Coordinates of C-alpha atoms in Angstrom, one line a residue:
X1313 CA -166.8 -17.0 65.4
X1314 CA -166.4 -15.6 69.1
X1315 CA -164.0 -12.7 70.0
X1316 CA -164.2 -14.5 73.7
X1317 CA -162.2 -17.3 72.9
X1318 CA -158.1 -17.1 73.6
X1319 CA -157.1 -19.1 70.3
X1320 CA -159.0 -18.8 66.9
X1321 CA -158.6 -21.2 63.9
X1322 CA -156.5 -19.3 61.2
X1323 CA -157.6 -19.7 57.5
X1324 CA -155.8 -22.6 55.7
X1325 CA -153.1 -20.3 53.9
X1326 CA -151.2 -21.6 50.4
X1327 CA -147.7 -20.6 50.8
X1328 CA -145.5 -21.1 47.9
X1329 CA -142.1 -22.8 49.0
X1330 CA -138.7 -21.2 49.2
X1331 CA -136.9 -23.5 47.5
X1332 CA -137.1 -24.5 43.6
X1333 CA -138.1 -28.3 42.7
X1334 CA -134.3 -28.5 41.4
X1335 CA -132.8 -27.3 44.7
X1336 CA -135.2 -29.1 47.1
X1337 CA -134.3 -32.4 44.9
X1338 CA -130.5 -31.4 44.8
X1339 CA -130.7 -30.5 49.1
X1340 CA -132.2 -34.4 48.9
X1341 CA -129.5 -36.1 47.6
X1342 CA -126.4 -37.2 49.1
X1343 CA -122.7 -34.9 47.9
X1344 CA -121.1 -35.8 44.8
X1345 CA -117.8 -37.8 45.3
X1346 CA -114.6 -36.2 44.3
X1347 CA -114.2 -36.5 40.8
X1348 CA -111.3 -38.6 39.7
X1349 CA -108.5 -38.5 37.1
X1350 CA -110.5 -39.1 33.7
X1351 CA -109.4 -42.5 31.9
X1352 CA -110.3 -43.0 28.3
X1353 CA -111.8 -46.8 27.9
X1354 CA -111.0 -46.0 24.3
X1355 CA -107.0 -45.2 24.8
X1356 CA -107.2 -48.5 27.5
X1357 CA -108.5 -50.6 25.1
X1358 CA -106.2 -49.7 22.5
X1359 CA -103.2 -50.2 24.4
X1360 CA -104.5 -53.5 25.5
X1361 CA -105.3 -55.1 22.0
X1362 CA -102.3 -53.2 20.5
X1363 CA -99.8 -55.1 23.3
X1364 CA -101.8 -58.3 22.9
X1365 CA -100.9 -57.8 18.8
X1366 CA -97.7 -56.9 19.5
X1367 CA -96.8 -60.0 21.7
X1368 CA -98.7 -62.4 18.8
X1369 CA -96.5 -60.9 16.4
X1370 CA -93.5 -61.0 18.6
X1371 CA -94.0 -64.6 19.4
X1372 CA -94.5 -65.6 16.0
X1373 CA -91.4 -63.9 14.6
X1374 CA -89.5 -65.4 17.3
X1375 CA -90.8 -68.7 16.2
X1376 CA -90.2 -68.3 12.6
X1377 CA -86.9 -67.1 13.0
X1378 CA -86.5 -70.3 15.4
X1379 CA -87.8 -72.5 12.7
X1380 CA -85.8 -70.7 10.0
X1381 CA -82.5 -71.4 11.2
X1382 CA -83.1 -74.8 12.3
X1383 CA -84.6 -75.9 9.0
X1384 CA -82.0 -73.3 6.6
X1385 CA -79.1 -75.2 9.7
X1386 CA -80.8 -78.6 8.6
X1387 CA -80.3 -78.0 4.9
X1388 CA -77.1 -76.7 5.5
X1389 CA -75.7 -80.3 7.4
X1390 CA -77.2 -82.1 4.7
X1391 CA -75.3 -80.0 1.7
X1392 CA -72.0 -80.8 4.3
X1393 CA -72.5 -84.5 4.8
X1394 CA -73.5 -84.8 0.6
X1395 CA -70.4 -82.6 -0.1
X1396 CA -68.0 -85.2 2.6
X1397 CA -69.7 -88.0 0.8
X1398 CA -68.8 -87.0 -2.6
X1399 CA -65.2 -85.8 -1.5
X1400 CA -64.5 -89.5 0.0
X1401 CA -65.9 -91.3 -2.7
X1402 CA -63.0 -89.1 -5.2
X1403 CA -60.6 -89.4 -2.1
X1404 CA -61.2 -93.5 -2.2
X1405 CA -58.8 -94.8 -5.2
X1406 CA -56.2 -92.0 -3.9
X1407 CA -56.4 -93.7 -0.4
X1408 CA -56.1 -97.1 -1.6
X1409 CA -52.6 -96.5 -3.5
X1410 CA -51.3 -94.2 -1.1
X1411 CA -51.5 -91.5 -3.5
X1412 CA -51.0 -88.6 -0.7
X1413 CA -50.4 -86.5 -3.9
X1414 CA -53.9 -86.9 -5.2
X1415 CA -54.9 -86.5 -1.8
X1416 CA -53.8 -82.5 -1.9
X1417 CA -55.0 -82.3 -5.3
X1418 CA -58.3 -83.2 -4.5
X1419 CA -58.3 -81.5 -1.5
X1420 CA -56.9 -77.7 -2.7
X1421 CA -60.0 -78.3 -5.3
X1422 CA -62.6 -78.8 -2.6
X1423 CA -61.1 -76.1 -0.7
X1424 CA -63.0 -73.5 -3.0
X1425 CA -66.3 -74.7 -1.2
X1426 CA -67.7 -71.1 0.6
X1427 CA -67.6 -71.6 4.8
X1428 CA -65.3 -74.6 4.6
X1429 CA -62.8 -74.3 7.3
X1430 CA -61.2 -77.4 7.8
X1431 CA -60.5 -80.9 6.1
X1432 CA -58.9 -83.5 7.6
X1433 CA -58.2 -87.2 6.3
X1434 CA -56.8 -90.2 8.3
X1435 CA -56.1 -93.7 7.2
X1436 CA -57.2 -96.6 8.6
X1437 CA -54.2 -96.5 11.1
X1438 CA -55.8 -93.2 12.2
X1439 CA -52.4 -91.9 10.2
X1440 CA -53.1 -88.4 8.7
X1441 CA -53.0 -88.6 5.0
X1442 CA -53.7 -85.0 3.7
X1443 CA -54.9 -82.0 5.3
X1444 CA -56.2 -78.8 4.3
X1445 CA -57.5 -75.9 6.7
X1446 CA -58.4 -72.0 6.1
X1447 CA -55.8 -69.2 5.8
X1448 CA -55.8 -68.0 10.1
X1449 CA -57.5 -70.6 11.5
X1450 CA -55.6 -71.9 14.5
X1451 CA -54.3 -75.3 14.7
X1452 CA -55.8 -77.7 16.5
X1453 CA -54.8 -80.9 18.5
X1454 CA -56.1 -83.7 16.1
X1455 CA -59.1 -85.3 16.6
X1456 CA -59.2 -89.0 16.1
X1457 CA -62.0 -90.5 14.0
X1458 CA -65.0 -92.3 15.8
X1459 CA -65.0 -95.8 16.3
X1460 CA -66.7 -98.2 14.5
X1461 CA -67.5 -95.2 11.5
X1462 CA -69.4 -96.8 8.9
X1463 CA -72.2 -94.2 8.1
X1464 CA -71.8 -90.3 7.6
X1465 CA -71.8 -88.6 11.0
X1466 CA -72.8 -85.0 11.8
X1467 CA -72.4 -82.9 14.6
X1468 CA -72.9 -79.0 15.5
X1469 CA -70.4 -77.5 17.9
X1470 CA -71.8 -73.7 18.5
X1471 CA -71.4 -72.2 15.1
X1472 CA -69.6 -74.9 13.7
X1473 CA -70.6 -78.0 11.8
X1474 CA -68.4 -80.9 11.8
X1475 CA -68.8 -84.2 9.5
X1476 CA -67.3 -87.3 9.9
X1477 CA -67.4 -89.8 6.8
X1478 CA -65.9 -92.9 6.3
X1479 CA -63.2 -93.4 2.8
X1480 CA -64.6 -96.8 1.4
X1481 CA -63.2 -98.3 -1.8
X1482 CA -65.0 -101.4 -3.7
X1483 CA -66.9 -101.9 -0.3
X1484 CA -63.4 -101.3 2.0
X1485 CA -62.7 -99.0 4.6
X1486 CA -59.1 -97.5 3.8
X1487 CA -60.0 -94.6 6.6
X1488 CA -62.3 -91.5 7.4
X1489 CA -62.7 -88.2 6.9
X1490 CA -63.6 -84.9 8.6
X1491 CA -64.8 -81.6 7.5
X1492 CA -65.4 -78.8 9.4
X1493 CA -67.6 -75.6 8.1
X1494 CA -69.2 -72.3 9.4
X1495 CA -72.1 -71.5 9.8
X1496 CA -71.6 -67.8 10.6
X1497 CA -72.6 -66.6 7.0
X1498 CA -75.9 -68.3 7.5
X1499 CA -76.4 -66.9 10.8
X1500 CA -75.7 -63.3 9.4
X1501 CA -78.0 -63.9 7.0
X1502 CA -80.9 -65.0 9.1
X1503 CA -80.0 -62.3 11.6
X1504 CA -80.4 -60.0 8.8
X1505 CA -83.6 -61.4 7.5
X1506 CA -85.0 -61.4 10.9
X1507 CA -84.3 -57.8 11.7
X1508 CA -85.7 -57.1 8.4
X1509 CA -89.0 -58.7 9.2
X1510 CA -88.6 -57.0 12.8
X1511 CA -89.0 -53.3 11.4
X1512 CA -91.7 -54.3 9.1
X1513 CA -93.6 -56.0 12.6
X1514 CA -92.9 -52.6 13.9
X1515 CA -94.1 -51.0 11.1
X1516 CA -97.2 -53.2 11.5
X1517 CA -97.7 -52.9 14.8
X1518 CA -97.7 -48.6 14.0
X1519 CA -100.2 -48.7 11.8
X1520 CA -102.3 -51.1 13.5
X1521 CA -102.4 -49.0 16.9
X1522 CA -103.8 -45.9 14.5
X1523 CA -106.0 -48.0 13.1
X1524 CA -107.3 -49.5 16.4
X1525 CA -107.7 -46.7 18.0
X1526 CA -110.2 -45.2 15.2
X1527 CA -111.3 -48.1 14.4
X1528 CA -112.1 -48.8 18.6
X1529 CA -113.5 -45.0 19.2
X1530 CA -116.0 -45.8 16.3
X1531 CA -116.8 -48.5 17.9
X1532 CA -117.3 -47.5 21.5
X1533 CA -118.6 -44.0 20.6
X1534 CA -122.1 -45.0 21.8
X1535 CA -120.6 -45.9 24.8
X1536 CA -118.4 -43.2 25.3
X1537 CA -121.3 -40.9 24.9
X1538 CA -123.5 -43.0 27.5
X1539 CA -120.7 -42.3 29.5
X1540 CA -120.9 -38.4 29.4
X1541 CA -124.1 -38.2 29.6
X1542 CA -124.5 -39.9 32.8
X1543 CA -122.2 -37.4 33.9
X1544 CA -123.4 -34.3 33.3
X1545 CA -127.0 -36.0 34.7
X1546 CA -124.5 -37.1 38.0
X1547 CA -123.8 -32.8 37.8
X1548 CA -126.8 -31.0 37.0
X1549 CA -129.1 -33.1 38.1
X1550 CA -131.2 -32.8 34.9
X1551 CA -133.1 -36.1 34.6
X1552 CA -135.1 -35.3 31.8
X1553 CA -132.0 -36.4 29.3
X1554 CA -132.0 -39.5 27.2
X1555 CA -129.2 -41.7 25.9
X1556 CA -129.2 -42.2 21.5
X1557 CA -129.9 -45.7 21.1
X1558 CA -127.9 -46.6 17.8
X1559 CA -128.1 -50.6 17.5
X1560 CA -129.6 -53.4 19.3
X1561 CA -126.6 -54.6 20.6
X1562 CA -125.6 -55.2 24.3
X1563 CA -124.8 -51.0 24.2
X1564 CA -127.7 -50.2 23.1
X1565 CA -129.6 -52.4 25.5
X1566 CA -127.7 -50.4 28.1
X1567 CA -129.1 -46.7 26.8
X1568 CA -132.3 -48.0 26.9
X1569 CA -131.9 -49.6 30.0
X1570 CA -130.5 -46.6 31.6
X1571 CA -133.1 -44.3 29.8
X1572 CA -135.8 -46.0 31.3
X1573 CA -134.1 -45.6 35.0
X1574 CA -133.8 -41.9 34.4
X1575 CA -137.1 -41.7 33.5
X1576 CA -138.3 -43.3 36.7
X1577 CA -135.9 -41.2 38.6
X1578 CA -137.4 -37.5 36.7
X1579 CA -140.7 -38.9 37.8
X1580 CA -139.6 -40.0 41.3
X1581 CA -138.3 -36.3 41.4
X1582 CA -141.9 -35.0 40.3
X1583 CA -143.6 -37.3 43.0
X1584 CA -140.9 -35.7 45.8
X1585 CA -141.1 -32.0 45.1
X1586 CA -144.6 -31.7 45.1
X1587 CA -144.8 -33.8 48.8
X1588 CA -141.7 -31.6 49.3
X1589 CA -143.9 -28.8 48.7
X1590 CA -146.9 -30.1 50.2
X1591 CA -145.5 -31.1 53.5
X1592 CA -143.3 -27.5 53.9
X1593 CA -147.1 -25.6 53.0
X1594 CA -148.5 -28.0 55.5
X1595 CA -145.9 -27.1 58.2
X1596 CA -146.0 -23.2 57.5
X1597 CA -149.7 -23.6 57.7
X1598 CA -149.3 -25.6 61.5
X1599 CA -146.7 -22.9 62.2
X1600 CA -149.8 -20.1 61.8
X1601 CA -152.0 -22.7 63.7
X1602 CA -149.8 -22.4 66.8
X1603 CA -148.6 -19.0 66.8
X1604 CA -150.8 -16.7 65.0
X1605 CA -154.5 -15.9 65.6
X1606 CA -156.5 -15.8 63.1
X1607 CA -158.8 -13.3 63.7
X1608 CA -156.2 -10.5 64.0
X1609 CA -153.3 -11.6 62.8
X1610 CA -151.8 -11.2 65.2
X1611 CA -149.3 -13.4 67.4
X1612 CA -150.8 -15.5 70.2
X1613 CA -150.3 -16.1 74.0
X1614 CA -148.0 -19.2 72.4
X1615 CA -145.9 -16.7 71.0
X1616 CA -145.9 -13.9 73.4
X1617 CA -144.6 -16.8 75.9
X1618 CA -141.6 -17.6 73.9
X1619 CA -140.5 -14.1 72.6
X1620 CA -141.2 -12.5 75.9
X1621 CA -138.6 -15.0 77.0
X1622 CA -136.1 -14.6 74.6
X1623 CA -136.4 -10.6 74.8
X1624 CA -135.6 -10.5 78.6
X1625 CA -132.5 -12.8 78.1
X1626 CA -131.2 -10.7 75.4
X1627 CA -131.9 -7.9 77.5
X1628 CA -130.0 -9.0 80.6
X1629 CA -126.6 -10.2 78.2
X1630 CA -126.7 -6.7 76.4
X1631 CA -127.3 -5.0 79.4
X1632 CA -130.1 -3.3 77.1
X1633 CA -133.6 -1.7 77.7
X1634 CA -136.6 -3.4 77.0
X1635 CA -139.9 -3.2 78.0
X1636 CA -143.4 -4.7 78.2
X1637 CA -146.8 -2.7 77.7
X1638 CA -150.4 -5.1 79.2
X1639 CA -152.8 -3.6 77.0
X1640 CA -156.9 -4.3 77.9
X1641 CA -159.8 -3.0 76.2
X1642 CA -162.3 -1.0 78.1
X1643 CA -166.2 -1.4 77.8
X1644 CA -165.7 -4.5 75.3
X1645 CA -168.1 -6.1 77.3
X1646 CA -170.7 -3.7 76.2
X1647 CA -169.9 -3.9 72.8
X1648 CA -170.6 -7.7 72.6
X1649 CA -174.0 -7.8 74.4
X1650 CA -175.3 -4.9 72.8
X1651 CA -174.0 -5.1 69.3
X1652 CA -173.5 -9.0 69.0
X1653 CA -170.0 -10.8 68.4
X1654 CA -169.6 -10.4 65.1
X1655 CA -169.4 -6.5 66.1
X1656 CA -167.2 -7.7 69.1
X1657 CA -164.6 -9.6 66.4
X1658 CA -164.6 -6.2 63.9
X1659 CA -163.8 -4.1 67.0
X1660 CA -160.5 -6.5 67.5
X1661 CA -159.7 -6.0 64.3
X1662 CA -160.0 -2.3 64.1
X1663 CA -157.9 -2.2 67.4
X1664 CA -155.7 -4.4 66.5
X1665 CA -155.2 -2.5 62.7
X1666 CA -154.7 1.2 65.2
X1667 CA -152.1 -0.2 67.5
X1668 CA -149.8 -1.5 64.5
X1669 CA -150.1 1.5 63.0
X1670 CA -148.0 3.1 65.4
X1671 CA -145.7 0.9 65.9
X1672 CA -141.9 0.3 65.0
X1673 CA -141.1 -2.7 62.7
X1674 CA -139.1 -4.3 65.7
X1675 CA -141.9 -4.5 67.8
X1676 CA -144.0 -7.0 68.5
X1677 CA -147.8 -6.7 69.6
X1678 CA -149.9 -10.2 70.5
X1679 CA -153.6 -11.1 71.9
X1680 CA -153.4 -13.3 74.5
X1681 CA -156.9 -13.8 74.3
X1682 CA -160.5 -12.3 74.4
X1683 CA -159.8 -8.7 74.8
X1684 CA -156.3 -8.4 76.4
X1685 CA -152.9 -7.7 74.9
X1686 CA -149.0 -7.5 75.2
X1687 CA -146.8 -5.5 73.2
X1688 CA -143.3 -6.6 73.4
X1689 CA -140.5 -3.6 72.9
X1690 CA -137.1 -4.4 72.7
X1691 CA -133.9 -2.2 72.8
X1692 CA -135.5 1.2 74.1
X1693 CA -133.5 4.0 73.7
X1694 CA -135.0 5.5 77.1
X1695 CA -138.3 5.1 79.4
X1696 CA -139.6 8.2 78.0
X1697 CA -140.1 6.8 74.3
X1698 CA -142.2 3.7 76.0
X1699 CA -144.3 6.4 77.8
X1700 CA -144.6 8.3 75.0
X1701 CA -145.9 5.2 72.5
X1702 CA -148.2 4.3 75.6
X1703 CA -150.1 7.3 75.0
X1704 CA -149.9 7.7 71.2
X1705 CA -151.9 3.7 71.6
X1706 CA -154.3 4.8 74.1
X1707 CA -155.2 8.1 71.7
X1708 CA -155.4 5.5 68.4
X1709 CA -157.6 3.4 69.9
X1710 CA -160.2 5.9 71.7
X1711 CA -160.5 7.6 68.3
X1712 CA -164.0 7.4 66.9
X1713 CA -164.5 3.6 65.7
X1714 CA -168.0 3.2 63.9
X1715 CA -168.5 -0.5 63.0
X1716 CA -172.2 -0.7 61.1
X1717 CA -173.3 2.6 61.2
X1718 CA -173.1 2.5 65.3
X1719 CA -170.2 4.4 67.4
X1720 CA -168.1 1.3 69.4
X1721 CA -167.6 3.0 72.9
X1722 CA -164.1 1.4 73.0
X1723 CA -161.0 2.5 75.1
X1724 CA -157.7 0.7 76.3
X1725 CA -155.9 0.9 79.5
X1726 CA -152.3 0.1 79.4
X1727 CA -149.7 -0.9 81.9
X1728 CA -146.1 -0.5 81.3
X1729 CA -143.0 -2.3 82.9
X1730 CA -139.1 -2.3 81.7
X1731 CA -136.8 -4.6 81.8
X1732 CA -134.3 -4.9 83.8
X1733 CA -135.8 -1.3 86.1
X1734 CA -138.9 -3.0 87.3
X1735 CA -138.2 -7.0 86.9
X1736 CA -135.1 -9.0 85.4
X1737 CA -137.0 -12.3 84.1
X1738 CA -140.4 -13.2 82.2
X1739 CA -142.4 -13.7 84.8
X1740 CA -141.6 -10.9 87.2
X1741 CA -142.1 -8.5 84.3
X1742 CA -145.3 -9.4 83.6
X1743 CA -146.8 -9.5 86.9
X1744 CA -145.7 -5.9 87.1
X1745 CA -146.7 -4.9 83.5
X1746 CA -150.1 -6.6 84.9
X1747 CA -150.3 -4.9 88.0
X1748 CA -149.6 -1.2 86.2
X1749 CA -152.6 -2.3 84.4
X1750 CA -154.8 -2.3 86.9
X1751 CA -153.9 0.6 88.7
X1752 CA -154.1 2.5 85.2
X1753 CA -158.2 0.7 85.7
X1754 CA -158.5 2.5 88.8
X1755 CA -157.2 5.8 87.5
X1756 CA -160.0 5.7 85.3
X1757 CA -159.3 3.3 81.9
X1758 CA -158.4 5.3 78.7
X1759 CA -154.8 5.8 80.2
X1760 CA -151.8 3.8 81.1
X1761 CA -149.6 3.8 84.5
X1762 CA -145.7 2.2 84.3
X1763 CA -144.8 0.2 87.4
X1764 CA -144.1 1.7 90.3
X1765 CA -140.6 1.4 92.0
X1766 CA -142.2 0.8 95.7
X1767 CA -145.4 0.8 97.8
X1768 CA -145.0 4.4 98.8
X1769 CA -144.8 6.1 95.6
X1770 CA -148.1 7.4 94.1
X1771 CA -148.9 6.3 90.7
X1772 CA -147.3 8.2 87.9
X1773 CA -149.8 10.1 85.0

């Protein structure tokens, strides 16, 4: 490989990467929403089934007791109109002979009948022949039978049922007859009944929503557990965990289902942190390439053009001291024609390896190419510690350098600018860092020379 050319191929360098598979998958992936307020599908689906239960079972009491009082109401208007029937038929011979006597007789013994409230008969004239009514019951204009009455007739008025039956004697109508009754009692007592069944549906409805509920997490544990586990997955990004398949039901399709997609993802994840590696080793590697050279290590021109730049900006903001040193080898020339290259590229080396050693970890020395260099120093105390590194280079590297057995008659000439006392930007810096050089050359190599302030002063030792 030749020490005359400016850039050098660098040796392809395995750098490990800075991140971990797990963070440069976790930097990959988009933020995790807010979490939300947690929901149990176990408590929601309890409530649901336990409110449809409870609206079956409030529907169908509602209907029973519905149907219970109109059937227990039916019964009771056929017991009314039986009991009229059987009262007119005694009433009959009474009616026909005017008996009213009889009349009362028959009447205070039907009176003992339980809810009766009123009984009212009429002749055929519409005349009122007896009458019997309950202790406090308020009197009441007298109703006039319906026309044309032949057949019993029965009608409820709120809680009331009244009966109208005709008085017939040996196929006669002599006149008609009412009778009122209540039908409170029987109200109380299905009111009664249906509270009764009422706190047992409650009762029911209790123990149902306990037994639901572990009945329903049972059920939906499989579930429930899918459910945490894609969670923590969702949090720690660990894709190497797998969902318990319990049955072969439409849950259990869904674990393995959703097993199988994590296991696609933890080898999708494989697949990307190793590129992810790959390509960051392959960009640390083109980041050598372009500003390192590989025979010395040290930075290149590509470098030293950037920094050199950065370092007189800073300097100018801060109002700082900074300063530049152009560094050439003397008789390298000599080396290479009369000890080959690969003597030539040790030398470099050896150089290069003399002039760190000296250094301070903020500074920066580069090869720009062949046998020239630049060292960049940045926040200088004063000129004098500049000077005095100038010389302690210039003694490192005319030291005694044997490179296979034979003495390498190798010097360097240095010239030194600062920033901002001899230039303020990049360029002006190192034309004057240049031109210190070569009046350091004509002093004699082995030495250095800063720039001079003007023309007329004579170069400084």
């Amino acid at each position: 490989m030749s020490n005359l050319a400016t850039e050098h191929e660098p040796p392809v360098q395995a750098v490990p990467a800075s991140t971990s598979s797990l963070g440069a998958s976790a930097a990959s992936m988009p933020p995790a929403p807010p979490r939300r307020s947690r929901q149990s599908l176990v408590r929601r689906l309890s409530w649901l089934n336990l409110s449809v239960l409870s609206l079956t079972l409030v529907v169908t009491l509602s209907l029973i007791a519905y149907l219970s009082w109109w059937r227990v109401r039916e019964r009771q208007a056929q017991a009314a109109e039986l009991s009229a029937v059987l009262l007119a038929n005694s009433l009959a011979p009474a009616l026909a002979f005017s008996d009213r006597e009889a009349v009362r007789n028959e009447l205070a013994a039907f009176s003992r009948r339980a809810d009766l409230l009123e009984v009212l008969v009429l002749d055929q004239a519409q005349g009122l022949v007896g009458q019997w009514k309950a202790p406090g019951l308020a009197v009441a204009p007298r109703e006039v039978a319906p026309l044309r009455l032949r057949e019993p007739r029965t009608e409820q008025r709120g809680i009331e049922l009244e009966v109208w039956v005709p008085v017939q004697f040996k196929g006669e109508t002599l006149g008609s007859l009412r009778l009122r009754e209540s039908l409170e009692s029987l109200q109380r007592d299905v009111l009664s009944t249906l509270a009764l069944a009422a706190l047992l549906t409650l009762a029911a409805i209790a123990i149902a929503a306990r037994v639901l509920r572990v009945v329903q997490k049972r059920a939906l544990a499989p579930l429930v557990e899918l459910s945490a586990l894609a969670e923590q997955v969702s949090q720690r990004h660990d894709y190497s965990r797998r969902g318990t398949i319990y049955r072969q039901d439409e849950v259990g399709r869904l674990t393995e289902r959703f097993n199988e997609m994590l296991k696609r993802i933890e080898v999708w994840q494989a697949d990307l942190n190793q590129q992810l590696k790959t390509e960051q080793a392959v960009g640390l590697q083109y980041q050598q390439l372009a500003h390192y050279d590989s025979l010395t290590q040290l930075a290149n021109r590509h470098f030293f053009q950037q920094e050199i730049q950065r370092m007189v900006a800073q300097t100018v903001r801060d109002g700082a001291l900074s300063a530049l040193m152009f560094i050439d080898l003397d008789n390298f020339k000599q080396v290479n024609d009369r000890h080959g290259h690969e003597a030539g590229d040790e030398v470099l080396r050896e150089v290069a390896r003399r002039m760190q050693s000296v250094l301070r970890l903020s500074d920066r020395l580069c090869r720009l190419g062949g046998d020239e260099f630049a060292l960049l120093l940045p926040n200088l105390p004063d000129e004098g510690g500049a000077e005095h590194l100038a010389g302690r280079l210039v003694a490192a590297v005319r030291e005694p350098m044997l490179v296979h057995g034979e003495l390498m008659p190798v010097g360097a000439t240095i010239g030194l600018a600062f920033c901002p006392l001899d230039a303020s930007d990049a360029a002006g810096l190192l034309n004057r860092a240049d031109a210190a050089m070569y009046v350091a050359k004509r002093a004699g190599k082995n030495t250095f020379r800063r720039a001079q302030r003007s023309s007329d002063e004579p170069p400084a030792a």
